[in-house]
Each structure stands twice: as structure tokens, then as C-alpha cells.
Coordinates of C-alpha atoms in Angstrom, one line a residue:
Chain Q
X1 CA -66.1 -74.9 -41.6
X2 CA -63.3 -76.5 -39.4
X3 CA -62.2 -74.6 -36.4
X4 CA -58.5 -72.9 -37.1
X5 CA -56.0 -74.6 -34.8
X6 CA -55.4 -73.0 -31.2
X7 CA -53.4 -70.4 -30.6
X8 CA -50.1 -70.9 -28.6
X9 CA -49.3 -68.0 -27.0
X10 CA -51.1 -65.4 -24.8
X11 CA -49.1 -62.2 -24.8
X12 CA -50.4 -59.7 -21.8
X13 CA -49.4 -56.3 -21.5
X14 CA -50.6 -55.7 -18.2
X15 CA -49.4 -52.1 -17.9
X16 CA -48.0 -49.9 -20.1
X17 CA -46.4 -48.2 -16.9
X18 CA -43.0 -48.3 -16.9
X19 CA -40.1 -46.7 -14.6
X20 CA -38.0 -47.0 -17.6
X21 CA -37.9 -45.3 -20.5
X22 CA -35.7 -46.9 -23.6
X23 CA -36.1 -45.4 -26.9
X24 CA -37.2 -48.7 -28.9
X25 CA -40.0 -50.0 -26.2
X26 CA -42.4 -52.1 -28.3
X27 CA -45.3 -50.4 -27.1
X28 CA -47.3 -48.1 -29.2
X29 CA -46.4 -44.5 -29.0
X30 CA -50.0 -44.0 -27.8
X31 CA -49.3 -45.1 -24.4
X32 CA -52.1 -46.6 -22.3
X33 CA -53.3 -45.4 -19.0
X34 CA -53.5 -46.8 -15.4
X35 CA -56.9 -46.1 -15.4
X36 CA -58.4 -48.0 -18.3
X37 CA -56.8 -51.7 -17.1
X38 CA -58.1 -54.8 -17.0
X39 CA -58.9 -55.3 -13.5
X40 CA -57.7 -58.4 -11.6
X41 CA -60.7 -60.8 -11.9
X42 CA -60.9 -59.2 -15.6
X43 CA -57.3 -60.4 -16.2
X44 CA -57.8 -63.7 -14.7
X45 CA -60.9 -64.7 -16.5
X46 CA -59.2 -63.9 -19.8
X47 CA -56.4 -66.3 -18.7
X48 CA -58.7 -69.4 -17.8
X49 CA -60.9 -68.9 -21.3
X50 CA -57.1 -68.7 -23.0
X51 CA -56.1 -72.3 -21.8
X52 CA -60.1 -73.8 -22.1
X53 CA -59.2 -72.8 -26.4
X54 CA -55.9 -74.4 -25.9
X55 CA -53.0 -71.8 -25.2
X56 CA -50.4 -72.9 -23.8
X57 CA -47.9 -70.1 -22.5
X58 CA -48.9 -67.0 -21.2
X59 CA -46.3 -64.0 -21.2
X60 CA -46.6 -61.1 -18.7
X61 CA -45.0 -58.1 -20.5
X62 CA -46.1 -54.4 -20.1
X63 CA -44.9 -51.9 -19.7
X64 CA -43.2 -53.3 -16.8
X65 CA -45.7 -56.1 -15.7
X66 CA -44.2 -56.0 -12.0
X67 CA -45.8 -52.4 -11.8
X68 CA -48.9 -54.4 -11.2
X69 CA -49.2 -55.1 -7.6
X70 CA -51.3 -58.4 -8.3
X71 CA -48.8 -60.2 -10.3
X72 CA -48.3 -62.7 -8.1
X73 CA -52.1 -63.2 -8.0
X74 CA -52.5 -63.2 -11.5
X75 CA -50.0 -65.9 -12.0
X76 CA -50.9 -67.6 -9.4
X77 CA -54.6 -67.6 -11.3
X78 CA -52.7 -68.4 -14.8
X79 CA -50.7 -71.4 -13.4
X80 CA -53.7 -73.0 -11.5
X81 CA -55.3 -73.2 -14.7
X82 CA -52.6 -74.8 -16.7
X83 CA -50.7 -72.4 -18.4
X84 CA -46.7 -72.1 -18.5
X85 CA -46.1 -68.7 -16.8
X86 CA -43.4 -66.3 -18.2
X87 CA -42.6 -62.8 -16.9
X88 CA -40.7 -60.4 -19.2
X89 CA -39.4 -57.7 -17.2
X90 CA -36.7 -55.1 -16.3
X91 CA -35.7 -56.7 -12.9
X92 CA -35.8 -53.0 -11.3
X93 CA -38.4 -53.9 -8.9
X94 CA -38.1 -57.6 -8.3
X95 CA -37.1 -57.2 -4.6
X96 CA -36.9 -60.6 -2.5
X97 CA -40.5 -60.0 -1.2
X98 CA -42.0 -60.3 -4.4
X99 CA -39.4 -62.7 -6.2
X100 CA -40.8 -64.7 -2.7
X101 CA -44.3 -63.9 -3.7
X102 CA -43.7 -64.9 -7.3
X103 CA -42.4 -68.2 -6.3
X104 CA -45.1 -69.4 -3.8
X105 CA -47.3 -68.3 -7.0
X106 CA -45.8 -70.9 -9.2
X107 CA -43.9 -68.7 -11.8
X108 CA -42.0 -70.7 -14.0
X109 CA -40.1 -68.8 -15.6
X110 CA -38.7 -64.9 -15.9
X111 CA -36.9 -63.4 -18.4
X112 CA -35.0 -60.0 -17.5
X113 CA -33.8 -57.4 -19.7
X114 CA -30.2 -55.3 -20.0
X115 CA -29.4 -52.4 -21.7
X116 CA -25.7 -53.0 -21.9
X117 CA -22.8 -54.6 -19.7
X118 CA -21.6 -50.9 -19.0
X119 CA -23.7 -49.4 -16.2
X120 CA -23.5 -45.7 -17.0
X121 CA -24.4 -46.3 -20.5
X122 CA -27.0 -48.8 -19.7
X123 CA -28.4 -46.4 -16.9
X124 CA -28.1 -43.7 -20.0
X125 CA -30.3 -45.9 -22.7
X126 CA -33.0 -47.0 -19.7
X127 CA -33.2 -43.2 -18.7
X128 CA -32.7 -44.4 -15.1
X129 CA -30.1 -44.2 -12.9
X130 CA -29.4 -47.5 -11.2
X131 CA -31.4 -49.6 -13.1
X132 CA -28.2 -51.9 -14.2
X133 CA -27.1 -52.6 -10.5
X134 CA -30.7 -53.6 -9.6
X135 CA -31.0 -56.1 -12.3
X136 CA -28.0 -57.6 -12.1
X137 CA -29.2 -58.1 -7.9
X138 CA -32.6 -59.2 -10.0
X139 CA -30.7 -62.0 -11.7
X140 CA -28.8 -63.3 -8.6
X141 CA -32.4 -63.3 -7.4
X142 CA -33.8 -65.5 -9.7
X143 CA -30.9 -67.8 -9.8
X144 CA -30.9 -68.4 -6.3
X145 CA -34.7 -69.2 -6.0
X146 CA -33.9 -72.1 -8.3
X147 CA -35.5 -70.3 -12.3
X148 CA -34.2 -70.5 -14.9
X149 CA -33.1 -67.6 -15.8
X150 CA -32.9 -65.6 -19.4
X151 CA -31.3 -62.6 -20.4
X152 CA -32.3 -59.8 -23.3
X153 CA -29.8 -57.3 -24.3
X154 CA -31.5 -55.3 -27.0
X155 CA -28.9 -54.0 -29.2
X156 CA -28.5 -51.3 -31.2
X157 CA -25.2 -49.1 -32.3
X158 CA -25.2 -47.5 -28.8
X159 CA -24.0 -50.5 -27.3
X160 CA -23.7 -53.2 -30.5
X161 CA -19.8 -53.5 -29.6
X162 CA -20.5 -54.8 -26.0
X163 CA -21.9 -57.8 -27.7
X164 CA -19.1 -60.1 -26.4
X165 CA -19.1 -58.4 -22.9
X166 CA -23.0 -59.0 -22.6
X167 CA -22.7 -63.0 -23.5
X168 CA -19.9 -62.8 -21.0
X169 CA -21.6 -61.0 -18.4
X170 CA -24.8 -63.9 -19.1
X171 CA -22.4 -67.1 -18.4
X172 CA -21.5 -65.0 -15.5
X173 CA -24.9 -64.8 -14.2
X174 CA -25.6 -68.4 -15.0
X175 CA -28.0 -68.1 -17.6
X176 CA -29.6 -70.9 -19.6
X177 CA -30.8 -68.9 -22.6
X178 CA -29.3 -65.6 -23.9
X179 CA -30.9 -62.8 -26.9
X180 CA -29.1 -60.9 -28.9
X181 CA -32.0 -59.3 -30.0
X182 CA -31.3 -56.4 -32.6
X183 CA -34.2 -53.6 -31.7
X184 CA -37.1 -54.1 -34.2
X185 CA -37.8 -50.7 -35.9
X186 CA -41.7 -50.3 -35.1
X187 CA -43.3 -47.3 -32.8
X188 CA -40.4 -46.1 -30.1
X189 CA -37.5 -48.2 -32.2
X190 CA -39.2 -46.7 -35.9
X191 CA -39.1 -43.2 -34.0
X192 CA -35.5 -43.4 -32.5
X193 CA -34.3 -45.6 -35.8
X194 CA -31.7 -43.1 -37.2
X195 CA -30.3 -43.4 -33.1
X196 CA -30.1 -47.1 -33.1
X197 CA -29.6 -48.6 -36.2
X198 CA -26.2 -50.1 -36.8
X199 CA -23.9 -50.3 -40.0
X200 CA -23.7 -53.7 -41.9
X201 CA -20.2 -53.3 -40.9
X202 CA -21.6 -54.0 -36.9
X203 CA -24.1 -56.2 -37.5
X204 CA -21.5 -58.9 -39.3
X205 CA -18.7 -58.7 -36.5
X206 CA -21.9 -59.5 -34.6
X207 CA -23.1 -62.2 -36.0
X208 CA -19.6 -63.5 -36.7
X209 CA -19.5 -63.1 -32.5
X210 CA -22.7 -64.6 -31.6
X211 CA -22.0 -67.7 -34.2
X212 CA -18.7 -68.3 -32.3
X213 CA -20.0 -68.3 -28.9
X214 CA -23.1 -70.3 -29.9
X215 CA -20.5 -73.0 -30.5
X216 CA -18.1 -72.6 -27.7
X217 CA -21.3 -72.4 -25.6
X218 CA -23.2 -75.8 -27.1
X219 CA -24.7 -77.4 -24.7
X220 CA -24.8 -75.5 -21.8
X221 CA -26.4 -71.7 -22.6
X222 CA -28.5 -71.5 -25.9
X223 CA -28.3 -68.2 -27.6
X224 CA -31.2 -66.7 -29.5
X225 CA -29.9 -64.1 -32.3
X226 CA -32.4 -61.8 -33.6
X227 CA -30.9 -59.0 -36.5
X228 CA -32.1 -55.9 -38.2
X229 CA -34.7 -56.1 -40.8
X230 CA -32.8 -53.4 -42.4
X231 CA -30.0 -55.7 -43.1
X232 CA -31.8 -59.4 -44.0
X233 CA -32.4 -60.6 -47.2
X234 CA -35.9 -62.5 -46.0
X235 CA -38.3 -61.4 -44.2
X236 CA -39.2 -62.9 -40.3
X237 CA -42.1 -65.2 -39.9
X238 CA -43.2 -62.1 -38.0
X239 CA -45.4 -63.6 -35.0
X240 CA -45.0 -66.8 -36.6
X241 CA -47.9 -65.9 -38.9
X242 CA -50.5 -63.3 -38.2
X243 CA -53.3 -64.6 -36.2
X244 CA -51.5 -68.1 -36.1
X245 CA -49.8 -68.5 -33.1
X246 CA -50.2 -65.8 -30.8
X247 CA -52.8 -63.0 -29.0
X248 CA -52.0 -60.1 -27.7
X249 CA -53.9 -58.1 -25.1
X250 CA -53.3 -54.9 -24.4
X251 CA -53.9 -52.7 -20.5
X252 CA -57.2 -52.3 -21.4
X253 CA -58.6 -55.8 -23.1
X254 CA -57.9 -54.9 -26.7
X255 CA -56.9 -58.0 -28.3
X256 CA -54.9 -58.4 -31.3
X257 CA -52.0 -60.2 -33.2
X258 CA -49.1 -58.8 -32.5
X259 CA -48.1 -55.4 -30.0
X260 CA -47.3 -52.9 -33.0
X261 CA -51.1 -54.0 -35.0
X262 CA -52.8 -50.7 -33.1
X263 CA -50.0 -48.8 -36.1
X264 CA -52.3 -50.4 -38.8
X265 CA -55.2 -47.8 -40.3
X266 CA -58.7 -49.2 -41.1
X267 CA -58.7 -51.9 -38.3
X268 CA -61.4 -51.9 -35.1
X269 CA -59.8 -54.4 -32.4
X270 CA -62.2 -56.7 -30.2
X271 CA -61.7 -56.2 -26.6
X272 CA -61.7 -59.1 -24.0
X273 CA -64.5 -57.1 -22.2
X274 CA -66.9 -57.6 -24.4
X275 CA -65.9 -60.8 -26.9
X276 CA -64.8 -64.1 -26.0
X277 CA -61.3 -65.1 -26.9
X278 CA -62.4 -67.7 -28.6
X279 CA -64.6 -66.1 -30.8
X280 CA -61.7 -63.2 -31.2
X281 CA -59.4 -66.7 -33.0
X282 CA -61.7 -68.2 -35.1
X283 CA -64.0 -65.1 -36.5
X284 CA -63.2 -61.8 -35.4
X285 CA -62.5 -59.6 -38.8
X286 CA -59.0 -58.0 -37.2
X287 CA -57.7 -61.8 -36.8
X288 CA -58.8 -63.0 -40.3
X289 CA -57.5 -60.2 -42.3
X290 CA -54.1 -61.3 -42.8
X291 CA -53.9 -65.1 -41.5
X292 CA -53.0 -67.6 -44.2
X293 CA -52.1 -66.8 -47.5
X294 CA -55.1 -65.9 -49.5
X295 CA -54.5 -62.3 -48.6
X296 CA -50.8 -62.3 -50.5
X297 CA -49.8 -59.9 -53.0
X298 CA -46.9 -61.5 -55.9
X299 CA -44.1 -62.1 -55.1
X300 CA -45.6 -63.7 -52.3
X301 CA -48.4 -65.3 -53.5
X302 CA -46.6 -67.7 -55.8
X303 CA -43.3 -67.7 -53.8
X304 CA -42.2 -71.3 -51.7
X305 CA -41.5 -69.1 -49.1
X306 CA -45.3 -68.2 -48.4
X307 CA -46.3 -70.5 -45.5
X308 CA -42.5 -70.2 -44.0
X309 CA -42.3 -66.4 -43.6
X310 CA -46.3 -65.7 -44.3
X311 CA -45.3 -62.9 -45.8
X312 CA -43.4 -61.1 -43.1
X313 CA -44.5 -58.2 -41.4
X314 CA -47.9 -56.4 -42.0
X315 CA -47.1 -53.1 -39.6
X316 CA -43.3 -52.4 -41.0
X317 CA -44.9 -53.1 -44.3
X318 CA -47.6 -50.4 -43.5
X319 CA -44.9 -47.8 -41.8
X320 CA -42.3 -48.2 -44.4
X321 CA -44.8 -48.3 -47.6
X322 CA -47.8 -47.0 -46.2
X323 CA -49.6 -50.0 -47.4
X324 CA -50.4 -53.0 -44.9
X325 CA -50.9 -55.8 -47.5
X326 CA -47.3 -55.0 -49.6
X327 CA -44.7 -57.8 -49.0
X328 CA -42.7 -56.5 -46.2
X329 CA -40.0 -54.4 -48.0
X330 CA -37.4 -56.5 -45.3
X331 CA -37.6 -59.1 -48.6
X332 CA -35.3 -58.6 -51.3
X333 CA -37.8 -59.6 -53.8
X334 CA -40.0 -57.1 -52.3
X335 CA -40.5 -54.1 -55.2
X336 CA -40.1 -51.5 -51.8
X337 CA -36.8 -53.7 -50.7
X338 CA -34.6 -50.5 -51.8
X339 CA -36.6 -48.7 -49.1
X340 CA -34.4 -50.8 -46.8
X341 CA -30.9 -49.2 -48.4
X342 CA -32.7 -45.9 -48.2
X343 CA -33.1 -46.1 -44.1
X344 CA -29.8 -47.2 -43.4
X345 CA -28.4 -44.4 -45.5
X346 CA -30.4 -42.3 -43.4
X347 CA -28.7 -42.9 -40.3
X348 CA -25.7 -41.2 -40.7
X349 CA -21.9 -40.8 -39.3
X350 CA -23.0 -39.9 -35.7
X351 CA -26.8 -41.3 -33.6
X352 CA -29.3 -38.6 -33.4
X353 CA -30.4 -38.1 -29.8
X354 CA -33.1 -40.8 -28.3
X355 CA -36.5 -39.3 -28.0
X356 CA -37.1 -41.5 -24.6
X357 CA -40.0 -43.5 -24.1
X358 CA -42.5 -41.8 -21.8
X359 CA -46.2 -40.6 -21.5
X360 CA -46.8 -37.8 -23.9
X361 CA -43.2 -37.7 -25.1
X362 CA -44.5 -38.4 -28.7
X363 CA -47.4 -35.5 -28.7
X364 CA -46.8 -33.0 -26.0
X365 CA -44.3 -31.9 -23.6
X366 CA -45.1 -33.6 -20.4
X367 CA -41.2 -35.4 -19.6
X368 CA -42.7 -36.8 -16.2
X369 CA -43.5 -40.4 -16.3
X370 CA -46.9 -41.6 -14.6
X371 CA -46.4 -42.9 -11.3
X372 CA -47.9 -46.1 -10.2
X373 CA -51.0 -45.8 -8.5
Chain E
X1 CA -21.0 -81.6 -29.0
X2 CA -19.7 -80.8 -25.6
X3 CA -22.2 -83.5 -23.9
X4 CA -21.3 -87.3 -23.8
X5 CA -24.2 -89.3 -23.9
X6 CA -23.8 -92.8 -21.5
X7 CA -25.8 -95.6 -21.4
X8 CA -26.0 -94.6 -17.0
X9 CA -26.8 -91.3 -17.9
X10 CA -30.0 -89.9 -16.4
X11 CA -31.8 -87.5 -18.5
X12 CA -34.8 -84.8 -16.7
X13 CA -36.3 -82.1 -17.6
X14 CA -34.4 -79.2 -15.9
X15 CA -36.6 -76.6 -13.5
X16 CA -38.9 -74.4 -16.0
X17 CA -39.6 -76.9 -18.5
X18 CA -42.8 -79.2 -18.7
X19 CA -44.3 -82.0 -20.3
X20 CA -47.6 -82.6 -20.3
X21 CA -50.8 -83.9 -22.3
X22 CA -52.5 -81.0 -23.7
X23 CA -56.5 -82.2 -23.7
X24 CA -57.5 -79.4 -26.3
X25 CA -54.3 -80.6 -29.0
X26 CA -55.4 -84.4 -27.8
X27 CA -51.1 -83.7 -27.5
X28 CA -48.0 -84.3 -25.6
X29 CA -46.6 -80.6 -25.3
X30 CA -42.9 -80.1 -24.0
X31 CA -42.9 -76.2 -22.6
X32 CA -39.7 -74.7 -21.8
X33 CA -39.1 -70.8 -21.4
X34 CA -40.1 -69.0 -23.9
X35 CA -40.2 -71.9 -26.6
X36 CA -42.5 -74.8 -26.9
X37 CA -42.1 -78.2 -28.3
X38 CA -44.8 -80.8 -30.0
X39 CA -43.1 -84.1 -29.9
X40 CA -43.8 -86.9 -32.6
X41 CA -45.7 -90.1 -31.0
X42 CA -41.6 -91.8 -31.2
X43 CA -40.1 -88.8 -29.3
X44 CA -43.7 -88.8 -26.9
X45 CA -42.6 -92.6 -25.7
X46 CA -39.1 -92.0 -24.8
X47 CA -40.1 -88.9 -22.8
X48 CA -42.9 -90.6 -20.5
X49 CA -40.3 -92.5 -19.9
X50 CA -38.0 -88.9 -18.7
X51 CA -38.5 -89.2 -14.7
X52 CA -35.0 -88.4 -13.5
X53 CA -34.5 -92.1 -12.3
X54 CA -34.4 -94.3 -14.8
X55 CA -31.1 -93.7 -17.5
X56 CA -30.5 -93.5 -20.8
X57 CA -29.9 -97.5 -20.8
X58 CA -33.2 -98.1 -18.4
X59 CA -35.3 -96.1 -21.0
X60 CA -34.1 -98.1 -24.3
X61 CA -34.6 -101.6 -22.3
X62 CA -37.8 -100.5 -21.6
X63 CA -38.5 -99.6 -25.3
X64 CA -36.7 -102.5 -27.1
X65 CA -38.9 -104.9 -24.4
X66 CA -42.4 -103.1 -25.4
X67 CA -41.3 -102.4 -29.3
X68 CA -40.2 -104.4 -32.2
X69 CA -36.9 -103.1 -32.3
X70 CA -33.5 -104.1 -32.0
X71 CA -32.4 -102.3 -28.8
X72 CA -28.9 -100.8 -29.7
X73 CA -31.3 -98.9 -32.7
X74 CA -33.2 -98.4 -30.2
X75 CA -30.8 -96.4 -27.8
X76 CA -29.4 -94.5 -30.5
X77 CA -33.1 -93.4 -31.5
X78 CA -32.9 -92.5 -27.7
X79 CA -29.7 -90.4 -27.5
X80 CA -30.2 -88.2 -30.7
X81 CA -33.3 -87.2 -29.5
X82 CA -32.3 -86.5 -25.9
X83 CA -29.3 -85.3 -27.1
X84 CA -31.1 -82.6 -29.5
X85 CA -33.7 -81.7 -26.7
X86 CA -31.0 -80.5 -24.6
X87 CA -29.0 -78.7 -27.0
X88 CA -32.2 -76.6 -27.2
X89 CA -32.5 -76.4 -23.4
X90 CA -35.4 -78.9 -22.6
X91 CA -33.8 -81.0 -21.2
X92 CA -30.6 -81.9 -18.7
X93 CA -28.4 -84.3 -18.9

């Protein structure tokens, strides 16, 4: 048997720690602890068998990856090894010392995140006060220490008409990519959905928005547009493929292929403490399940779509059907599509309160979040 | 297309994009922020050839003297490409 080609991407959560608390964080709602991460010379060994097996990029996310006071070693660890080094973070505690520390490190790249262009509802969705004036110091930060700089406004219909403020506000700050990235509905997002999803009405004055300034814009800022599920009439090449392109590593070493796979029933994850990367790619069970096509159910099985969006995604097929191996009802040739028509007429005339993002907030009432060790 | 592409101008790849030979692809990889690029052996010449020095014009006469091409094809092969690479953000011109 050949070997399956090397994967791309490393995606590390280093933390699930977070002083912010947005409704449609990506992590699960089963938040990690401090106490069960990787430790430093656990993280770094994971990064040097990554680019030995050929990966390529390695993204620091979390949680909020600067919450780790190594960072700086750990990507100084990932770039001496060869790997392009990304940080995805909220810019609330990139100070000068560590943007300094980040630098001498050989970071090459950090992508911040936004709430909104209007502070008090951006301080609102975060569930922090402040946390828009520190990134937008953040991202004078990174400008000035010669990055490039990128800038994520998630978007939802607390803030979806702010669109055209927020790709103002990123010319502004002198930013050479932009996302308009529509929240994806899976743990936090899935939970808060009937809070965040916008009407079609929305999304097309948004798209008609982003299209315009895409062209004005040519050139000079590129602008990366993700939308609703809810709305689309094909599914996303979730991942680019399960198990193609990317790992994921969660705080504690459990590797899978994609952030939301821990929703998925019936699956036992390999952790980097105890497997080797590459024997998690090419044979681990979790990996194999759903790369390729074999696995397919019709329509997809016979559809010339199949190797373009393989299929789309297995964990909002599991968490709107129940069933991991259905075509993702986001296809209109799925037979659950009309589950997608059911959700949107479920959000209603006015947002339901956010149930925020923290420790415990989804099984108990502890509203504090942890505090970094 | 907002960029005009000149025979004197000198294309590099901006801060926060790479390109380098991959050992485990046996591959030229272009890696820019959050997006990655594998270029075809064509696009591979023209950007060993990227060194913020040489221009657009330097890189086809360099081309049309080592290929068996005629070099105005040859610069045009050169621009699109460039051209394309930058609209994506790989690239400065």
C-alpha cells in the first residue's frame, strides 16, 4: 500500500483558556483544562515529527494561544524546523514585549480577530470590556513590526450590518487579507445558533457588499468570504477533505481532523503522547473513517461533486441528522436539506440571548472563567 | 486589474510569504498566510528567478536565453502568472 499524501496543515490548540468569551468559539463545549496540556518539550516534539511527514504550516489557535507563556518558545521551536508559523488570536494580550518576543522568534505571520467595528457591541459579543481598543493597539502592533497582518470579523446578525464598516475599518489598519467569515454553527455557534443566524435577506446585501469591495479592493487587500451553511446550496470542502489536508491537536495531545470531530459518537482519538503523527495520517482508524470517498452514501457516491466537496461536513451532518455518514444536509440534494429551512425558521423576529463561552457554562453554573496559571 | 505590469517592474515576495523546496513533496511550495501554493515546474522557473532585483524584463531574458521560446511569449507567460500570484497576495509588485 502507497503512503497517503502528507498532510498540510498542523492546527494547535494550545489552550482552551480564553479571556474571552464569544458565543460561537469553535471549541467543544467540553472545554479543556490547564492542567491536562501538552507541556512545552511535548508541544515541540509534536511540531518537529509534523514537518519530518511533510506539513507545512502550523497554526497556533486555542483558546487564546497567547495565554501560553511559551509561545514565543514554541514558535521559535516550530520555525527552526521549517514550518510557516501562524498565530490566530484575539490581540487582547499582545503587548510590545511579547509582539518583541514573537518577532525575535521568527513568527511569520498573525492573524487577529474582531467582533465588530462598534466597540460597545464588540466588547458586548467578546463578553469583555476593552477587548476592541486592545486589538485595534494589537494591529498597529503588528503593522509596525513589519507582518502582515489579517483580520477576522466573525459575523453573525448581531453585527452582519457593520459588514462595510469592518472592511473599512481593515484598509484602515492596513491589512493585506480580510474574512468575512459567517460563524459556522457547530458546538458554542450550534448552541447560540437561533442568536446568530442571519436572514437570507442579510446574508445577500452581504455578499452583494463583500463582491463589490473585493473589486474595488483587487490588488491591494484580498478578501476571504465565508457564508452560512444554512443558506448555500453546496456543501464546503469542510477541512478540505477529512483527514486530507489537515491535523488538529487539541490542549491535551488528542489528535484529530478537524476541532468540532470530539461532537462525533463512536470515535476513540489517538493522542500525540502516545502515537506518532505519522502513524496517526496514514493508519489510525479516527483518520481513515471518512477520508476519500469509499465511505459515501448516494447522492454522493455517484455525484461529480464527490472529490470537490468530499462530501461536506461529517459533525453538522451528525448534529443536524444525528447520523455522521448522511451527506451534510448544507447540500440541496441532501434528502435532510429541508432540515436547513427548518433552522432558519427557527430563529425568529428578535436573537435569543448568547449563552457565552466559558468553563462549565454548558453543564453547570460556574460563570467565572479559569484564570491563567 | 488595478496593477500595471512593466517590463522594469520588480516583482518579490512581500514579508510573510515563502518559497521554498519542500524535501518530503520533492516540491517547490509558495507559503503565504494562511494559504499555500504548489507551483507547476513553468510557474517554479519564473519564481527562482523572484529575488527582488532582477524585473519582470530581467526574468523573461533570462528564460527566453535558457528556453526554446520566443521571449515576448515568454514575458507574457511571466506577467499572468506574477500578475495572478499577487492578486492572491503572494506576491508584490
Amino acid at each position: 500500500m502507497t503512503a497517503f499524501e502528507p498532510p498540510m496543515g498542523l492546527i494547535v490548540e494550545l489552550t482552551h483558556r480564553c479571556p474571552l468569551q464569544c458565543p460561537y468559539c469553535s471549541n467543544p463545549l467540553a472545554l479543556e483544562r490547564a492542567g491536562g496540556e501538552l507541556t512545552t518539550a511535548e508541544w515541540q516534539s509534536v511540531f518537529s515529527e509534523a514537518a519530518k511527514i511533510g506539513v507545512l504550516q502550523l497554526h497556533f489557535t486555542g483558546g487564546e494561544p497567547t495565554a501560553r507563556r511559551d509561545l514565543p518558545d514554541l514558535v521559535r521551536h516550530a520555525a527552526g524546523v521549517g514550518l510557516y508559523t501562524n498565530i490566530i488570536t484575539s490581540g487582547v494580550q499582545l503587548d510590545d514585549r511579547l509582539m518583541a518576543a514573537l518577532m525575535d522568534a521568527g513568527i511569520d505571520h498573525i492573524q487577529l480577530s474582531f467582533q465588530d467595528v462598534d466597540p460597545d457591541n464588540a466588547d458586548r459579543i467578546a463578553g469583555y470590556r476593552g477587548a476592541h481598543a486592545r486589538k485595534l493597539a494589537a494591529a498597529a502592533r503588528i503593522r509596525s513590526a513589519g507582518l502582515p497582518l489579517t483580520v477576522n470579523f466573525v459575523v453573525h446578525r448581531q453585527n452582519i450590518a457593520n459588514v462595510p464598516r469592518m472592511i473599512a475599518l481593515a484598509e484602515g489598519l492596513g491589512a493585506a487579507r480580510t474574512e468575512i467569515a459567517q460563524v459556522q454553527y457547530y458546538g458554542w455557534g450550534f448552541k447560540n445558533r437561533a442568536a446568530l443566524l442571519p436572514s437570507r435577506a442579510e446574508l445577500d446585501q452581504t455578499t452583494a457588499t463583500v463582491e463589490a469591495a473585493r473589486a474595488r479592493l483587487k490588488g491591494r487587500m484580498v478578501i476571504d468570504y465565508v457564508i452560512p451553511d444554512y443558506y448555500a446550496r453546496r456543501p464546503k470542502s469542510c477541512m478540505g477533505g477529512w483527514a486530507r489536508r489537515f491535523i488538529n491537536i487539541s490542549p491535551s495531545g488528542k489528535a484529530m481532523p478537524c476541532h468540532a470531530a470530539e461532537t462525533l459518537p463512536g470515535f476513540v482519538f489517538p493522542s500525540v503522547r502516545d502515537t506518532s503523527l505519522a502513524a496517526i495520517w496514514q493508519s489510525d482508524p479516527a483518520f481513515l473513517r471518512f477520508r476519500g470517498t469509499d465511505w459515501m452514501p448516494e447522492p454522493c457516491q455517484s455525484c461529480d461533486r464527490r472529490e470537490i466537496d468530499w462530501g461536506g461536513c461529517r459533525c453538522q451532518a451528525f448534529a443536524l441528522t444525528g447520523d455522521a455518514a448522511r451527506t451534510d444536509p448544507a447540500c440541496d440534494l441532501a434528502p435532510d436539506h429541508a432540515l436547513m429551512q427548518l433552522a432558519v425558521a427557527e430563529r425568529g423576529e428578535t436573537p435569543a440571548d448568547f449563552v457565552y463561552r466559558r468553563f462549565g457554562a454548558n453543564d453547570a453554573e460556574t460563570p467565572i472563567g479559569e484564570t491563567v496559571p | 486589474m488595478t496593477m500595471t505590469l512593466r517590463d522594469d517592474t520588480v516583482p518579490r515576495f512581500p514579508p510573510g510569504v515563502k518559497f521554498r523546496f519542500d524535501a518530503v513533496r520533492a516540491a517547490w511550495v509558495v507559503l503565504a498566510p494562511e494559504r499555500l501554493f504548489l507551483p507547476d515546474d513553468q510557474a517554479v522557473e519564473i519564481l527562482k528567478l523572484v529575488d527582488g532585483a532582477r524585473s519582470l524584463g530581467a526574468i523573461a531574458d533570462d528564460l527566453a536565453a535558457r528556453f526554446a521560446a520566443p521571449r515576448d511569449v515568454i514575458a507574457a507567460d511571466v506577467a499572468a502568472m506574477l500578475g495572478d500570484l499577487a492578486e492572491k497576495g503572494a506576491l508584490a509588485l
